One Martini backbone bead per residue (centre of mass of N, CA, C, O) as a GRO file, in nm:
protein
  147
    1MET     BB    1  12.388  10.000   7.888
    2PRO     BB    2  12.229  10.259   7.950
    3LEU     BB    3  12.224  10.480   8.201
    4ARG     BB    4  11.918  10.494   8.244
    5SER     BB    5  11.873  10.187   8.276
    6ALA     BB    6  12.063  10.151   8.516
    7LEU     BB    7  11.915  10.344   8.707
    8VAL     BB    8  11.641  10.206   8.704
    9THR     BB    9  11.742   9.935   8.810
   10ALA     BB   10  11.865  10.041   9.076
   11LEU     BB   11  11.605  10.171   9.186
   12GLY     BB   12  11.435   9.916   9.185
   13ALA     BB   13  11.609   9.760   9.384
   14ALA     BB   14  11.588   9.964   9.615
   15ALA     BB   15  11.277   9.957   9.638
   16LEU     BB   16  11.258   9.657   9.710
   17LEU     BB   17  11.423   9.676   9.969
   18CYS     BB   18  11.234   9.877  10.108
   19ALA     BB   19  10.966   9.707  10.086
   20ALA     BB   20  11.085   9.454  10.252
   21ALA     BB   21  11.081   9.622  10.490
   22PRO     BB   22  10.964   9.657  10.781
   23ALA     BB   23  10.785   9.843  10.962
   24GLY     BB   24  11.022  10.028  11.159
   25ALA     BB   25  11.271   9.947  11.033
   26THR     BB   26  11.617   9.931  11.011
   27PRO     BB   27  11.808   9.963  10.761
   28ALA     BB   28  12.052   9.853  10.603
   29GLY     BB   29  12.290  10.112  10.589
   30THR     BB   30  12.239  10.319  10.789
   31VAL     BB   31  12.265  10.649  10.847
   32THR     BB   32  12.339  10.818  11.174
   33ASP     BB   33  12.299  11.113  11.099
   34PRO     BB   34  12.104  11.358  11.258
   35SER     BB   35  12.124  11.585  11.019
   36GLU     BB   36  11.964  11.376  10.860
   37THR     BB   37  11.659  11.453  10.678
   38VAL     BB   38  11.298  11.376  10.654
   39THR     BB   39  10.993  11.513  10.529
   40VAL     BB   40  10.627  11.539  10.553
   41ASP     BB   41  10.360  11.658  10.442
   42THR     BB   42  10.014  11.659  10.561
   43VAL     BB   43   9.955  11.719  10.247
   44GLY     BB   44   9.802  11.573   9.966
   45ARG     BB   45   9.756  11.529   9.614
   46LEU     BB   46   9.450  11.444   9.429
   47ALA     BB   47   9.368  11.349   9.124
   48SER     BB   48   9.127  11.238   8.901
   49ASP     BB   49   9.358  11.049   8.744
   50GLY     BB   50   9.543  10.943   9.011
   51SER     BB   51   9.734  11.151   9.083
   52VAL     BB   52  10.017  11.209   9.301
   53THR     BB   53  10.123  11.459   9.551
   54LEU     BB   54  10.428  11.493   9.722
   55SER     BB   55  10.589  11.645  10.021
   56GLY     BB   56  10.892  11.827  10.150
   57THR     BB   57  11.192  11.767  10.332
   58TYR     BB   58  11.563  11.792  10.320
   59ARG     BB   59  11.880  11.655  10.464
   60CYS     BB   60  12.224  11.623  10.341
   61ALA     BB   61  12.515  11.480  10.295
   62GLY     BB   62  12.758  11.369  10.142
   63GLY     BB   63  12.852  11.131   9.890
   64THR     BB   64  12.964  10.861   9.669
   65GLY     BB   65  12.673  10.877   9.552
   66PRO     BB   66  12.372  10.880   9.453
   67VAL     BB   67  12.079  11.065   9.565
   68PHE     BB   68  11.745  10.976   9.670
   69ILE     BB   69  11.399  11.074   9.659
   70SER     BB   70  11.139  10.887   9.805
   71SER     BB   71  10.788  10.765   9.769
   72SER     BB   72  10.498  10.650   9.962
   73VAL     BB   73  10.158  10.510   9.966
   74SER     BB   74   9.890  10.446  10.202
   75GLN     BB   75   9.554  10.283  10.217
   76GLY     BB   76   9.448  10.098  10.473
   77ASP     BB   77   9.660   9.880  10.373
   78SER     BB   78   9.988   9.886  10.496
   79ARG     BB   79  10.108   9.660  10.290
   80VAL     BB   80  10.014   9.872  10.066
   81ARG     BB   81  10.230  10.030   9.836
   82HIS     BB   82  10.279  10.341   9.653
   83GLY     BB   83  10.474  10.467   9.427
   84ILE     BB   84  10.593  10.825   9.430
   85GLY     BB   85  10.825  10.879   9.277
   86GLY     BB   86  11.139  11.064   9.210
   87GLY     BB   87  11.470  11.199   9.302
   88LEU     BB   88  11.730  11.402   9.308
   89ALA     BB   89  11.961  11.481   9.552
   90ARG     BB   90  12.101  11.753   9.744
   91CYS     BB   91  12.411  11.702   9.931
   92ASP     BB   92  12.496  12.007  10.125
   93GLY     BB   93  12.341  12.050  10.424
   94ALA     BB   94  12.085  12.164  10.319
   95GLU     BB   95  11.766  12.263  10.294
   96HIS     BB   96  11.508  12.095  10.104
   97ARG     BB   97  11.275  12.054   9.863
   98TRP     BB   98  11.014  11.816   9.784
   99GLU     BB   99  10.858  11.657   9.481
  100ASN     BB  100  10.621  11.398   9.414
  101SER     BB  101  10.494  11.218   9.125
  102GLY     BB  102  10.209  10.992   9.052
  103GLN     BB  103  10.049  10.710   8.918
  104VAL     BB  104   9.720  10.609   9.017
  105SER     BB  105   9.456  10.452   9.050
  106SER     BB  106   9.148  10.597   9.120
  107GLU     BB  107   9.047  10.332   9.287
  108VAL     BB  108   9.271  10.326   9.518
  109LEU     BB  109   9.249  10.635   9.589
  110ASN     BB  110   9.139  10.865   9.842
  111ALA     BB  111   9.014  11.093  10.005
  112GLY     BB  112   9.216  11.124  10.297
  113ALA     BB  113   9.358  10.905  10.481
  114ALA     BB  114   9.718  10.848  10.509
  115HIS     BB  115  10.045  10.700  10.428
  116VAL     BB  116  10.385  10.821  10.436
  117GLU     BB  117  10.697  10.746  10.274
  118ALA     BB  118  11.037  10.863  10.315
  119THR     BB  119  11.355  10.845  10.120
  120LEU     BB  120  11.710  10.847  10.158
  121THR     BB  121  11.908  10.716   9.885
  122GLU     BB  122  12.212  10.562   9.834
  123LEU     BB  123  12.431  10.474   9.565
  124ARG     BB  124  12.688  10.275   9.659
  125PRO     BB  125  12.998  10.199   9.577
  126THR     BB  126  13.075   9.830   9.544
  127GLY     BB  127  13.268   9.780   9.332
  128PHE     BB  128  13.035   9.668   9.085
  129LEU     BB  129  12.829   9.786   9.287
  130LEU     BB  130  12.511   9.925   9.387
  131LEU     BB  131  12.436  10.017   9.714
  132PRO     BB  132  12.221  10.077   9.959
  133ALA     BB  133  12.200  10.388  10.152
  134PHE     BB  134  12.059  10.527  10.438
  135HIS     BB  135  11.992  10.856  10.549
  136ALA     BB  136  11.661  10.872  10.548
  137VAL     BB  137  11.354  10.799  10.740
  138THR     BB  138  10.991  10.838  10.700
  139GLY     BB  139  10.671  10.879  10.862
  140GLN     BB  140  10.328  10.997  10.759
  141ASP     BB  141  10.042  11.131  10.832
  142VAL     BB  142   9.783  11.206  10.594
  143THR     BB  143   9.606  11.421  10.363
  144LEU     BB  144   9.400  11.368  10.096
  145VAL     BB  145   9.338  11.597   9.829
  146GLN     BB  146   9.156  11.746   9.607
  147GLY     BB  147   9.362  11.915   9.337
   0.00000   0.00000   0.00000
């Protein structure tokens, strides 16, 4: 299996584990270092084609595996979240900006109030498996604006 396929599979598994956790729950494997943070900007951009762009900041210390910044948005029914992109995080102890974009059907999200969750997740090697370890998780009410 090519590395890209393995990474996509591992990220998908981590995303499912994140989505399965009830809102407000502390995920198993959470790293409790208070210096590790993730924030979400209070405004997200919604394009006419349904693409959404979310952003914020993060800070994390080094890990033993790759660390990713992921985000999801919900509007209306809080049980329905839409994954909005993701990317590799640089965990050097400094604060960094993140920006994730993703395509969602234009009928699903509208300009206005929404809720965003952002997560810093490390895929930590454990034997032959990569298991998720959460460095920071946050939720933020935001306003989606056209543009």
